[in-house]
Amino acid sequence: MNRDEAKSILLLYRHGTADAADPQIIEALALAERDQELKDWLVIHCAREFVVRQKFRQITPPAGLKEQIISEQAASERAVPIWNRKIGWVPVAALLLLSGLLASLWLANRGHGEDTLAVFQTQMAGVALRGYGMDVTTNDPVAIRVYLAQNGAPSDFVLPAALKQVALAGCAIEGWRDAKVTMICFRTSNAAPEATSDLWLFVVDRSSVKKTSVGSVPRLAKVNRLMTATWVQGDKLYFLGTAGDVQAIQHYL
Amino acid sequence: MAEGMDFESLVACYYEPLYQFAFSLTRDEADACDLVQQAFCIWANKGHQLRDTTKVKTWLFTTLHREFLSVCRRRTRFPHVELDHAADELPVVSPPAVNRLDTEQVLAALGRLDEVYQAPVALFYLQDCSYNEIAAILEVPLGTVKSRLARGLGRLHQLLTGEKIEMPKPKYL
C-alpha cells in the first residue's frame, strides 16, 4: 500500500467509530504511523471530517414537524373506515355476523370510501406539496379551459376577481374517487425564483365530495402546510391553497 | 409497530435523523418534511410486517430513500431547470477555511456530487452508520457502498479543500 492508496482508504475512516476495525483501515493507519507526511495529513483530515460531520448534524427539523406527523397520522387513522383498521379478525367477524343488515348497507356504500371534504382537502394539499407535474404549461386561460374541457375535467369554473389578476402557470388534472379534479397553477409575484407555481386552485364537482358544510363564503383553514380557502359556487367546490398566512390567502379571494 | 415502541415514540426517536438525511438529499425543507412524513405514513401502514424489530431504523431510512428516488423519477418526467449551473461556480474553500464552513456550503458541495454518491456520503456523516448498515439502507452490496463512499468522499474532499486525492483502482474495496 502506498501513500495515495492509504489516503483514499482513510477517507472512509471516522475516528472513534467501528471503522477502525476494518482491515484495510488498520493497514492504512499502520502506514500512517510510519509515514510522517501521511500522519500529518491524517491529523488534518480527521479534524476536517469532524467539522464537516458537525455541519451535517446542525441540520435541524422545523419546529412542529414531530407534532405534525403524529397529529396527521392520528387524523388519518380516524379517517380509515373501521373495517380497514387492524383490530383483529374475531371482533370483525362477530360484528359482521351479528349485523347482517348493517353489513348489507355497508356493502352497498363501500365503493364510495371516505369522500369527505377533510379528506379531499388533505389529498389535494398533498398533491401541491409533494410535487406534481403540470399537464399544460401556459399562461393562456383559454388554452387551459380548452385542455380541461377536452379531457373531461371541470372547465367552467369561476375565478374570484383577485385571482384573475395572478399569472397563470398551467394546469393539471387530478383524480378524486371517480371524479376528475381541475388543478390550476398560478405563479404569484412572491414566488421563489425556482418555483414554477406557488398558488393552486382545485375545482371539483360538488356532488363528489361529501359532508361539504362550506357555502359561498370562503372558509379558511390550515391544511398540512398550506393556508387554504374552500367555498362552493354553483355545482363546483373550490379549494385554493398557498404557503403563508391568512392574509396571504385572503389577498386572492 | 416495533415491539415496545408506539408510533409517537418511534417518531420522537427517529424524525430528527430522518429529517437530516432527507434534507441532505433534497436541500429543501418542504421536500424533506414530506419525505419524513411519508416514511412514517408507510410505517404506520406496513411497519407491522417487519418481523425483526431491531431493523426499524434501517427500515425507515430505506423507505425514505426509496421515496426520494421515487420523487426524483417523477420529477424527471416533468423536469424543470434548477440552479445547478450556479453550483459549478462555487468557490473552492481552502483547507484552513474548512472550520468556517457553514452547513449550507457543505450541503451545496454534497449536491454537486453525482447522485449515486450523495446518499451514502450523507449517511456516512450523519448517522455513524456502519458500512453494512449503509449498504442495507441503500439496498446495494457492501463493496458498492465502499466504492461509492471512496469516490464520493474524495470528490467532496476536493470540492471543500481543492486537494485532489488520486483514487487507485478499487482492488481493495
Tab-separated table of C-alpha atoms in Angstrom:
chain	number	residue	atom	x	y	z
A	1	MET	CA	0.000	0.000	0.000
A	2	ASN	CA	1.421	3.382	-0.955
A	3	ARG	CA	0.578	6.781	0.432
A	4	ASP	CA	-2.104	7.627	-2.135
A	5	GLU	CA	-3.813	4.306	-1.614
A	6	ALA	CA	-3.726	4.849	2.122
A	7	LYS	CA	-5.249	8.316	1.737
A	8	SER	CA	-8.083	7.003	-0.381
A	9	ILE	CA	-8.797	4.341	2.231
A	10	LEU	CA	-8.525	6.754	5.134
A	11	LEU	CA	-11.125	8.990	3.512
A	12	LEU	CA	-13.582	6.390	4.805
A	13	TYR	CA	-12.153	6.458	8.304
A	14	ARG	CA	-14.236	8.023	11.042
A	15	HIS	CA	-12.231	8.467	14.168
A	16	GLY	CA	-13.807	6.907	17.222
A	17	THR	CA	-16.094	4.540	15.321
A	18	ALA	CA	-16.028	0.884	14.398
A	19	ASP	CA	-14.321	1.864	11.160
A	20	ALA	CA	-11.006	1.366	12.938
A	21	ALA	CA	-11.688	-2.374	12.972
A	22	ASP	CA	-11.753	-2.562	9.178
A	23	PRO	CA	-8.667	-4.496	7.983
A	24	GLN	CA	-7.876	-2.025	5.192
A	25	ILE	CA	-8.137	0.902	7.554
A	26	ILE	CA	-5.967	-0.882	10.100
A	27	GLU	CA	-3.329	-1.305	7.420
A	28	ALA	CA	-3.604	2.324	6.309
A	29	LEU	CA	-3.406	3.570	9.897
A	30	ALA	CA	-0.332	1.449	10.437
A	31	LEU	CA	1.285	3.034	7.402
A	32	ALA	CA	0.417	6.475	8.776
A	33	GLU	CA	2.316	5.596	11.932
A	34	ARG	CA	5.420	5.029	9.859
A	35	ASP	CA	4.947	7.813	7.313
A	36	GLN	CA	5.140	11.271	8.889
A	37	GLU	CA	3.675	13.056	5.869
A	38	LEU	CA	0.711	10.704	5.809
A	39	LYS	CA	0.324	11.071	9.554
A	40	ASP	CA	0.211	14.858	9.278
A	41	TRP	CA	-2.341	14.584	6.507
A	42	LEU	CA	-4.433	12.238	8.633
A	43	VAL	CA	-4.482	14.619	11.600
A	44	ILE	CA	-5.714	17.458	9.413
A	45	HIS	CA	-8.146	15.181	7.637
A	46	CYS	CA	-9.689	13.905	10.876
A	47	ALA	CA	-10.115	17.440	12.178
A	48	ARG	CA	-11.715	18.472	8.920
A	49	GLU	CA	-14.006	15.470	8.877
A	50	PHE	CA	-15.114	16.265	12.405
A	51	VAL	CA	-16.095	19.755	11.295
A	52	VAL	CA	-17.966	18.508	8.246
A	53	ARG	CA	-19.808	15.921	10.331
A	54	GLN	CA	-20.817	18.619	12.784
A	55	LYS	CA	-22.195	20.694	9.929
A	56	PHE	CA	-24.373	17.819	8.785
A	57	ARG	CA	-25.650	17.364	12.292
A	58	GLN	CA	-26.574	21.004	12.569
A	59	ILE	CA	-29.446	20.361	10.207
A	60	THR	CA	-32.472	20.978	12.378
A	61	PRO	CA	-36.031	19.923	11.621
A	62	PRO	CA	-38.544	22.767	11.511
A	63	ALA	CA	-40.453	23.328	14.698
A	64	GLY	CA	-43.625	21.309	14.878
A	65	LEU	CA	-42.649	18.589	12.429
A	66	LYS	CA	-42.876	15.837	15.013
A	67	GLU	CA	-46.258	17.043	16.231
A	68	GLN	CA	-47.498	17.363	12.670
A	69	ILE	CA	-46.506	13.801	11.813
A	70	ILE	CA	-48.215	12.455	14.900
A	71	SER	CA	-51.369	14.522	14.511
A	72	GLU	CA	-51.756	13.760	10.816
A	73	GLN	CA	-51.324	10.078	11.471
A	74	ALA	CA	-53.981	10.264	14.170
A	75	ALA	CA	-56.292	12.098	11.780
A	76	SER	CA	-55.590	9.548	9.094
A	77	GLU	CA	-56.459	6.698	11.453
A	78	ARG	CA	-59.714	8.388	12.331
A	79	ALA	CA	-60.475	8.680	8.632
A	80	VAL	CA	-59.828	4.988	7.971
A	81	PRO	CA	-63.071	3.045	7.857
A	82	ILE	CA	-63.391	0.693	10.777
A	83	TRP	CA	-63.332	-2.333	8.502
A	84	ASN	CA	-59.851	-1.342	7.369
A	85	ARG	CA	-58.381	-0.957	10.845
A	86	LYS	CA	-56.116	-3.545	12.341
A	87	ILE	CA	-58.433	-4.685	15.093
A	88	GLY	CA	-58.217	-8.414	14.611
A	89	TRP	CA	-60.450	-10.908	12.866
A	90	VAL	CA	-62.594	-12.168	15.684
A	91	PRO	CA	-64.397	-8.963	16.628
A	92	VAL	CA	-64.777	-8.022	12.986
A	93	ALA	CA	-66.282	-11.405	12.119
A	94	ALA	CA	-68.606	-11.287	15.100
A	95	LEU	CA	-69.687	-7.807	14.211
A	96	LEU	CA	-70.400	-8.786	10.635
A	97	LEU	CA	-72.336	-11.882	11.630
A	98	LEU	CA	-74.466	-10.021	14.117
A	99	SER	CA	-75.057	-7.061	11.877
A	100	GLY	CA	-76.239	-8.528	8.616
A	101	LEU	CA	-78.426	-5.644	7.777
A	102	LEU	CA	-75.771	-3.087	8.550
A	103	ALA	CA	-73.235	-5.083	6.606
A	104	SER	CA	-75.528	-5.054	3.588
A	105	LEU	CA	-75.840	-1.318	3.817
A	106	TRP	CA	-72.110	-1.040	4.199
A	107	LEU	CA	-71.514	-3.205	1.160
A	108	ALA	CA	-73.820	-1.015	-0.834
A	109	ASN	CA	-71.844	2.064	0.106
A	110	ARG	CA	-68.263	0.928	0.469
A	111	GLY	CA	-67.352	1.887	-3.091
A	112	HIS	CA	-67.550	5.490	-2.056
A	113	GLY	CA	-64.799	5.120	0.524
A	114	GLU	CA	-64.167	8.198	2.601
A	115	ASP	CA	-65.343	11.049	0.446
A	116	THR	CA	-65.450	13.837	2.962
A	117	LEU	CA	-64.256	17.357	2.442
A	118	ALA	CA	-61.492	16.935	5.005
A	119	VAL	CA	-60.015	14.018	3.105
A	120	PHE	CA	-60.344	15.856	-0.186
A	121	GLN	CA	-58.542	18.883	1.243
A	122	THR	CA	-55.743	16.783	2.693
A	123	GLN	CA	-55.276	14.866	-0.530
A	124	MET	CA	-55.178	17.951	-2.736
A	125	ALA	CA	-52.845	19.804	-0.389
A	126	GLY	CA	-50.602	16.764	-0.612
A	127	VAL	CA	-50.614	16.997	-4.392
A	128	ALA	CA	-49.497	20.603	-4.228
A	129	LEU	CA	-46.833	19.978	-1.601
A	130	ARG	CA	-45.430	16.650	-2.664
A	131	GLY	CA	-44.654	17.522	-6.223
A	132	TYR	CA	-46.814	17.439	-9.286
A	133	GLY	CA	-46.412	17.732	-12.996
A	134	MET	CA	-48.421	20.213	-14.963
A	135	ASP	CA	-50.154	18.669	-17.947
A	136	VAL	CA	-50.135	22.032	-19.695
A	137	THR	CA	-47.676	24.816	-19.011
A	138	THR	CA	-49.123	28.076	-20.207
A	139	ASN	CA	-50.336	31.446	-19.046
A	140	ASP	CA	-53.191	31.377	-21.531
A	141	PRO	CA	-56.509	30.920	-19.696
A	142	VAL	CA	-58.303	29.891	-22.861
A	143	ALA	CA	-55.791	27.151	-23.615
A	144	ILE	CA	-56.232	25.854	-20.086
A	145	ARG	CA	-60.010	25.714	-20.307
A	146	VAL	CA	-59.861	24.037	-23.699
A	147	TYR	CA	-57.486	21.379	-22.428
A	148	LEU	CA	-59.616	20.719	-19.344
A	149	ALA	CA	-62.816	20.503	-21.370
A	150	GLN	CA	-61.261	18.130	-23.874
A	151	ASN	CA	-60.208	15.852	-21.042
A	152	GLY	CA	-63.448	15.846	-19.109
A	153	ALA	CA	-62.267	17.902	-16.156
A	154	PRO	CA	-64.190	20.890	-14.750
A	155	SER	CA	-63.533	23.789	-17.093
A	156	ASP	CA	-66.463	26.097	-16.439
A	157	PHE	CA	-65.102	27.344	-13.148
A	158	VAL	CA	-65.426	30.924	-11.958
A	159	LEU	CA	-62.348	32.649	-10.593
A	160	PRO	CA	-62.559	35.324	-7.905
A	161	ALA	CA	-61.705	38.729	-9.308
A	162	ALA	CA	-58.435	38.948	-7.374
A	163	LEU	CA	-57.342	35.543	-8.566
A	164	LYS	CA	-57.847	36.550	-12.179
A	165	GLN	CA	-55.065	39.074	-11.732
A	166	VAL	CA	-52.497	36.405	-10.822
A	167	ALA	CA	-50.308	34.998	-13.557
A	168	LEU	CA	-51.251	31.525	-14.678
A	169	ALA	CA	-48.567	28.864	-14.852
A	170	GLY	CA	-50.539	25.925	-16.162
A	171	CYS	CA	-52.885	23.177	-15.163
A	172	ALA	CA	-53.172	19.506	-14.377
A	173	ILE	CA	-55.943	17.000	-13.930
A	174	GLU	CA	-56.002	15.074	-10.698
A	175	GLY	CA	-58.238	12.261	-9.563
A	176	TRP	CA	-60.667	12.206	-6.673
A	177	ARG	CA	-62.570	8.952	-6.317
A	178	ASP	CA	-64.402	8.669	-9.623
A	179	ALA	CA	-64.289	12.359	-10.384
A	180	LYS	CA	-61.732	14.496	-12.152
A	181	VAL	CA	-60.276	17.479	-10.367
A	182	THR	CA	-59.036	20.546	-12.167
A	183	MET	CA	-55.790	21.884	-10.754
A	184	ILE	CA	-54.927	25.418	-11.815
A	185	CYS	CA	-51.401	26.528	-11.014
A	186	PHE	CA	-50.607	30.188	-10.507
A	187	ARG	CA	-47.325	31.941	-10.055
A	188	THR	CA	-47.614	34.948	-7.776
A	189	SER	CA	-45.233	37.853	-7.546
A	190	ASN	CA	-43.963	36.375	-4.285
A	191	ALA	CA	-42.911	33.084	-5.845
A	192	ALA	CA	-39.360	31.913	-5.292
A	193	PRO	CA	-37.244	32.154	-8.450
A	194	GLU	CA	-37.072	28.388	-8.858
A	195	ALA	CA	-40.773	27.804	-8.157
A	196	THR	CA	-42.912	27.042	-11.166
A	197	SER	CA	-46.024	27.878	-9.172
A	198	ASP	CA	-46.950	28.792	-5.627
A	199	LEU	CA	-50.708	29.121	-5.589
A	200	TRP	CA	-53.063	26.313	-6.539
A	201	LEU	CA	-56.772	26.128	-7.167
A	202	PHE	CA	-58.573	22.797	-7.233
A	203	VAL	CA	-62.046	22.563	-8.707
A	204	VAL	CA	-64.252	19.507	-8.475
A	205	ASP	CA	-67.923	18.713	-8.860
A	206	ARG	CA	-69.549	19.486	-5.552
A	207	SER	CA	-71.508	16.222	-5.599
A	208	SER	CA	-68.338	14.129	-5.477
A	209	VAL	CA	-67.357	15.443	-2.056
A	210	LYS	CA	-69.496	14.527	0.922
A	211	LYS	CA	-70.040	16.463	4.093
A	212	THR	CA	-69.322	19.797	2.481
A	213	SER	CA	-70.565	22.164	5.101
A	214	VAL	CA	-69.000	25.162	3.380
A	215	GLY	CA	-71.010	27.725	1.482
A	216	SER	CA	-70.258	30.502	-0.926
A	217	VAL	CA	-68.194	32.376	1.655
A	218	PRO	CA	-64.639	31.011	1.596
A	219	ARG	CA	-63.719	29.116	4.735
A	220	LEU	CA	-60.082	29.497	5.685
A	221	ALA	CA	-58.108	26.682	7.260
A	222	LYS	CA	-54.586	25.438	7.568
A	223	VAL	CA	-54.242	22.129	5.739
A	224	ASN	CA	-50.859	20.474	6.018
A	225	ARG	CA	-48.516	23.395	5.453
A	226	LEU	CA	-50.842	25.331	3.214
A	227	MET	CA	-53.203	28.105	4.129
A	228	THR	CA	-56.348	27.273	2.242
A	229	ALA	CA	-59.756	28.622	1.362
A	230	THR	CA	-62.698	26.417	0.447
A	231	TRP	CA	-66.001	27.530	-0.987
A	232	VAL	CA	-68.852	26.387	-3.145
A	233	GLN	CA	-70.205	28.167	-6.159
A	234	GLY	CA	-72.855	26.666	-8.385
A	235	ASP	CA	-72.235	22.955	-8.709
A	236	LYS	CA	-68.486	23.270	-8.077
A	237	LEU	CA	-66.349	23.051	-4.996
A	238	TYR	CA	-63.271	25.292	-4.967
A	239	PHE	CA	-60.171	24.693	-2.879
A	240	LEU	CA	-57.415	27.318	-3.028
A	241	GLY	CA	-54.080	26.883	-1.280
A	242	THR	CA	-50.766	28.624	-0.858
A	243	ALA	CA	-47.948	28.837	1.621
A	244	GLY	CA	-48.321	31.704	4.034
A	245	ASP	CA	-50.785	33.094	6.485
A	246	VAL	CA	-54.407	34.182	6.436
A	247	GLN	CA	-53.560	37.488	4.799
A	248	ALA	CA	-51.738	35.675	2.039
A	249	ILE	CA	-54.761	33.661	1.006
A	250	GLN	CA	-57.277	36.462	1.511
A	251	HIS	CA	-55.307	38.526	-0.939
A	252	TYR	CA	-56.535	36.247	-3.727
A	253	LEU	CA	-60.201	35.962	-2.731
B	1	MET	CA	-45.320	-1.496	15.365
B	2	ALA	CA	-41.918	-2.198	16.785
B	3	GLU	CA	-42.040	-4.146	19.977
B	4	GLY	CA	-42.300	-1.854	22.966
B	5	MET	CA	-42.463	1.286	20.860
B	6	ASP	CA	-45.658	3.045	19.866
B	7	PHE	CA	-45.975	5.384	16.925
B	8	GLU	CA	-45.323	8.548	18.901
B	9	SER	CA	-42.192	7.156	20.487
B	10	LEU	CA	-40.967	5.972	17.129
B	11	VAL	CA	-41.472	9.419	15.613
B	12	ALA	CA	-39.774	11.081	18.571
B	13	CYS	CA	-36.826	8.743	18.243
B	14	TYR	CA	-36.230	8.921	14.502
B	15	TYR	CA	-37.807	12.028	12.990
B	16	GLU	CA	-34.722	14.168	13.519
B	17	PRO	CA	-32.109	11.865	11.943
B	18	LEU	CA	-34.553	11.071	9.151
B	19	TYR	CA	-35.063	14.756	8.516
B	20	GLN	CA	-31.312	15.344	8.454
B	21	PHE	CA	-30.914	12.600	5.898
B	22	ALA	CA	-33.857	13.873	3.837
B	23	PHE	CA	-32.605	17.449	3.910
B	24	SER	CA	-29.139	16.319	2.884
B	25	LEU	CA	-30.686	14.706	-0.175
B	26	THR	CA	-33.197	17.380	-1.111
B	27	ARG	CA	-31.720	20.541	0.397
B	28	ASP	CA	-35.299	21.760	0.663
B	29	GLU	CA	-37.240	21.994	3.892
B	30	ALA	CA	-40.675	21.233	2.477
B	31	ASP	CA	-39.431	18.288	0.438
B	32	ALA	CA	-37.535	16.919	3.415
B	33	CYS	CA	-40.610	17.226	5.647
B	34	ASP	CA	-42.682	15.415	3.066
B	35	LEU	CA	-40.201	12.580	2.823
B	36	VAL	CA	-40.085	12.133	6.567
B	37	GLN	CA	-43.846	12.264	6.856
B	38	GLN	CA	-44.226	9.801	4.019
B	39	ALA	CA	-41.760	7.391	5.607
B	40	PHE	CA	-43.720	7.372	8.853
B	41	CYS	CA	-47.004	7.108	6.978
B	42	ILE	CA	-45.735	3.987	5.214
B	43	TRP	CA	-44.510	2.669	8.532
B	44	ALA	CA	-47.981	3.152	10.025
B	45	ASN	CA	-49.456	1.072	7.235
B	46	LYS	CA	-46.787	-1.552	6.701
B	47	GLY	CA	-44.484	-1.453	9.672
B	48	HIS	CA	-46.253	-4.371	11.309
B	49	GLN	CA	-44.857	-6.563	8.526
B	50	LEU	CA	-41.352	-6.031	9.855
B	51	ARG	CA	-40.513	-9.112	11.873
B	52	ASP	CA	-37.086	-8.119	13.130
B	53	THR	CA	-37.826	-5.119	15.295
B	54	THR	CA	-34.147	-4.293	15.603
B	55	LYS	CA	-34.257	-3.226	11.964
B	56	VAL	CA	-36.692	-0.371	12.450
B	57	LYS	CA	-34.088	2.316	11.891
B	58	THR	CA	-32.795	0.686	8.726
B	59	TRP	CA	-36.362	0.128	7.531
B	60	LEU	CA	-37.263	3.796	7.989
B	61	PHE	CA	-34.136	5.061	6.271
B	62	THR	CA	-34.578	2.626	3.409
B	63	THR	CA	-38.191	3.663	2.993
B	64	LEU	CA	-37.287	7.337	2.995
B	65	HIS	CA	-34.578	6.758	0.430
B	66	ARG	CA	-36.955	4.805	-1.802
B	67	GLU	CA	-39.462	7.626	-1.594
B	68	PHE	CA	-36.746	10.097	-2.501
B	69	LEU	CA	-35.809	8.083	-5.574
B	70	SER	CA	-39.466	7.806	-6.479
B	71	VAL	CA	-39.928	11.580	-6.253
B	72	CYS	CA	-36.798	12.069	-8.363
B	73	ARG	CA	-38.196	9.781	-11.027
B	74	ARG	CA	-41.490	11.653	-11.067
B	75	ARG	CA	-39.705	14.960	-11.382
B	76	THR	CA	-37.630	13.630	-14.229
B	77	ARG	CA	-40.869	13.174	-16.103
B	78	PHE	CA	-41.544	16.872	-15.676
B	79	PRO	CA	-38.103	18.395	-15.459
B	80	HIS	CA	-37.613	21.982	-14.512
B	81	VAL	CA	-34.398	23.922	-14.575
B	82	GLU	CA	-32.665	24.255	-11.233
B	83	LEU	CA	-29.771	26.492	-10.399
B	84	ASP	CA	-27.279	23.674	-10.812
B	85	HIS	CA	-25.210	25.655	-13.229
B	86	ALA	CA	-24.555	28.137	-10.451
B	87	ALA	CA	-23.145	25.362	-8.307
B	88	ASP	CA	-20.307	24.964	-10.764
B	89	GLU	CA	-19.232	28.428	-9.824
B	90	LEU	CA	-18.995	27.712	-6.121
B	91	PRO	CA	-15.643	28.808	-4.805
B	92	VAL	CA	-13.216	26.192	-3.632
B	93	VAL	CA	-12.735	26.503	0.095
B	94	SER	CA	-9.145	26.458	1.180
B	95	PRO	CA	-8.205	23.920	3.886
B	96	PRO	CA	-7.813	26.464	6.700
B	97	ALA	CA	-11.246	27.809	5.882
B	98	VAL	CA	-12.974	24.495	6.443
B	99	ASN	CA	-13.572	25.392	10.045
B	100	ARG	CA	-15.549	28.366	8.905
B	101	LEU	CA	-17.763	26.370	6.576
B	102	ASP	CA	-21.459	26.511	7.228
B	103	THR	CA	-23.944	23.734	6.715
B	104	GLU	CA	-25.269	25.338	3.568
B	105	GLN	CA	-21.851	25.241	1.925
B	106	VAL	CA	-21.320	21.633	2.896
B	107	LEU	CA	-24.700	20.654	1.511
B	108	ALA	CA	-24.071	22.654	-1.642
B	109	ALA	CA	-20.892	20.658	-2.129
B	110	LEU	CA	-22.794	17.447	-1.457
B	111	GLY	CA	-25.301	18.496	-4.086
B	112	ARG	CA	-22.543	18.757	-6.649
B	113	LEU	CA	-21.681	15.105	-6.282
B	114	ASP	CA	-23.077	12.595	-8.694
B	115	GLU	CA	-26.453	11.443	-7.347
B	116	VAL	CA	-25.313	7.908	-6.584
B	117	TYR	CA	-22.731	9.257	-4.146
B	118	GLN	CA	-24.960	11.666	-2.255
B	119	ALA	CA	-26.960	9.248	-0.108
B	120	PRO	CA	-24.018	7.136	1.073
B	121	VAL	CA	-21.971	10.226	1.867
B	122	ALA	CA	-24.860	11.783	3.802
B	123	LEU	CA	-25.336	8.600	5.826
B	124	PHE	CA	-21.608	8.396	6.390
B	125	TYR	CA	-21.595	11.785	8.063
B	126	LEU	CA	-24.994	11.829	9.694
B	127	GLN	CA	-25.647	8.618	11.431
B	128	ASP	CA	-22.378	6.924	12.153
B	129	CYS	CA	-23.911	4.013	10.302
B	130	SER	CA	-21.559	1.130	9.723
B	131	TYR	CA	-20.788	0.319	6.109
B	132	ASN	CA	-23.073	-2.693	6.433
B	133	GLU	CA	-25.918	-0.502	7.651
B	134	ILE	CA	-25.431	1.940	4.804
B	135	ALA	CA	-25.481	-0.982	2.393
B	136	ALA	CA	-28.708	-2.251	3.957
B	137	ILE	CA	-30.367	1.161	3.857
B	138	LEU	CA	-29.434	1.812	0.259
B	139	GLU	CA	-30.028	-1.795	-0.762
B	140	VAL	CA	-26.704	-2.172	-2.532
B	141	PRO	CA	-23.818	-4.560	-1.889
B	142	LEU	CA	-21.196	-3.653	0.688
B	143	GLY	CA	-18.479	-3.351	-1.935
B	144	THR	CA	-20.588	-0.896	-3.881
B	145	VAL	CA	-21.106	1.210	-0.777
B	146	LYS	CA	-17.388	1.352	-0.079
B	147	SER	CA	-16.636	2.173	-3.669
B	148	ARG	CA	-19.252	4.933	-3.784
B	149	LEU	CA	-18.115	6.301	-0.458
B	150	ALA	CA	-14.499	6.417	-1.540
B	151	ARG	CA	-15.323	8.266	-4.716
B	152	GLY	CA	-18.000	10.469	-3.155
B	153	LEU	CA	-15.849	11.444	-0.202
B	154	GLY	CA	-12.862	12.011	-2.442
B	155	ARG	CA	-14.866	14.351	-4.624
B	156	LEU	CA	-16.395	16.130	-1.629
B	157	HIS	CA	-12.964	16.478	-0.133
B	158	GLN	CA	-11.763	18.011	-3.367
B	159	LEU	CA	-14.696	20.409	-3.527
B	160	LEU	CA	-14.169	21.594	0.013
B	161	THR	CA	-10.394	21.807	0.051
B	162	GLY	CA	-9.235	21.869	-3.534
B	163	GLU	CA	-6.978	18.903	-2.775
B	164	LYS	CA	-7.434	16.035	-5.171
B	165	ILE	CA	-6.768	12.566	-3.869
B	166	GLU	CA	-5.801	10.064	-6.511
B	167	MET	CA	-8.147	7.120	-6.457
B	168	PRO	CA	-6.322	3.885	-7.149
B	169	LYS	CA	-8.127	1.040	-8.821
B	170	PRO	CA	-10.530	-0.233	-6.189
B	171	LYS	CA	-8.953	-3.648	-5.786
B	172	TYR	CA	-9.343	-3.456	-2.027
B	173	LEU	CA	-12.923	-2.278	-1.962
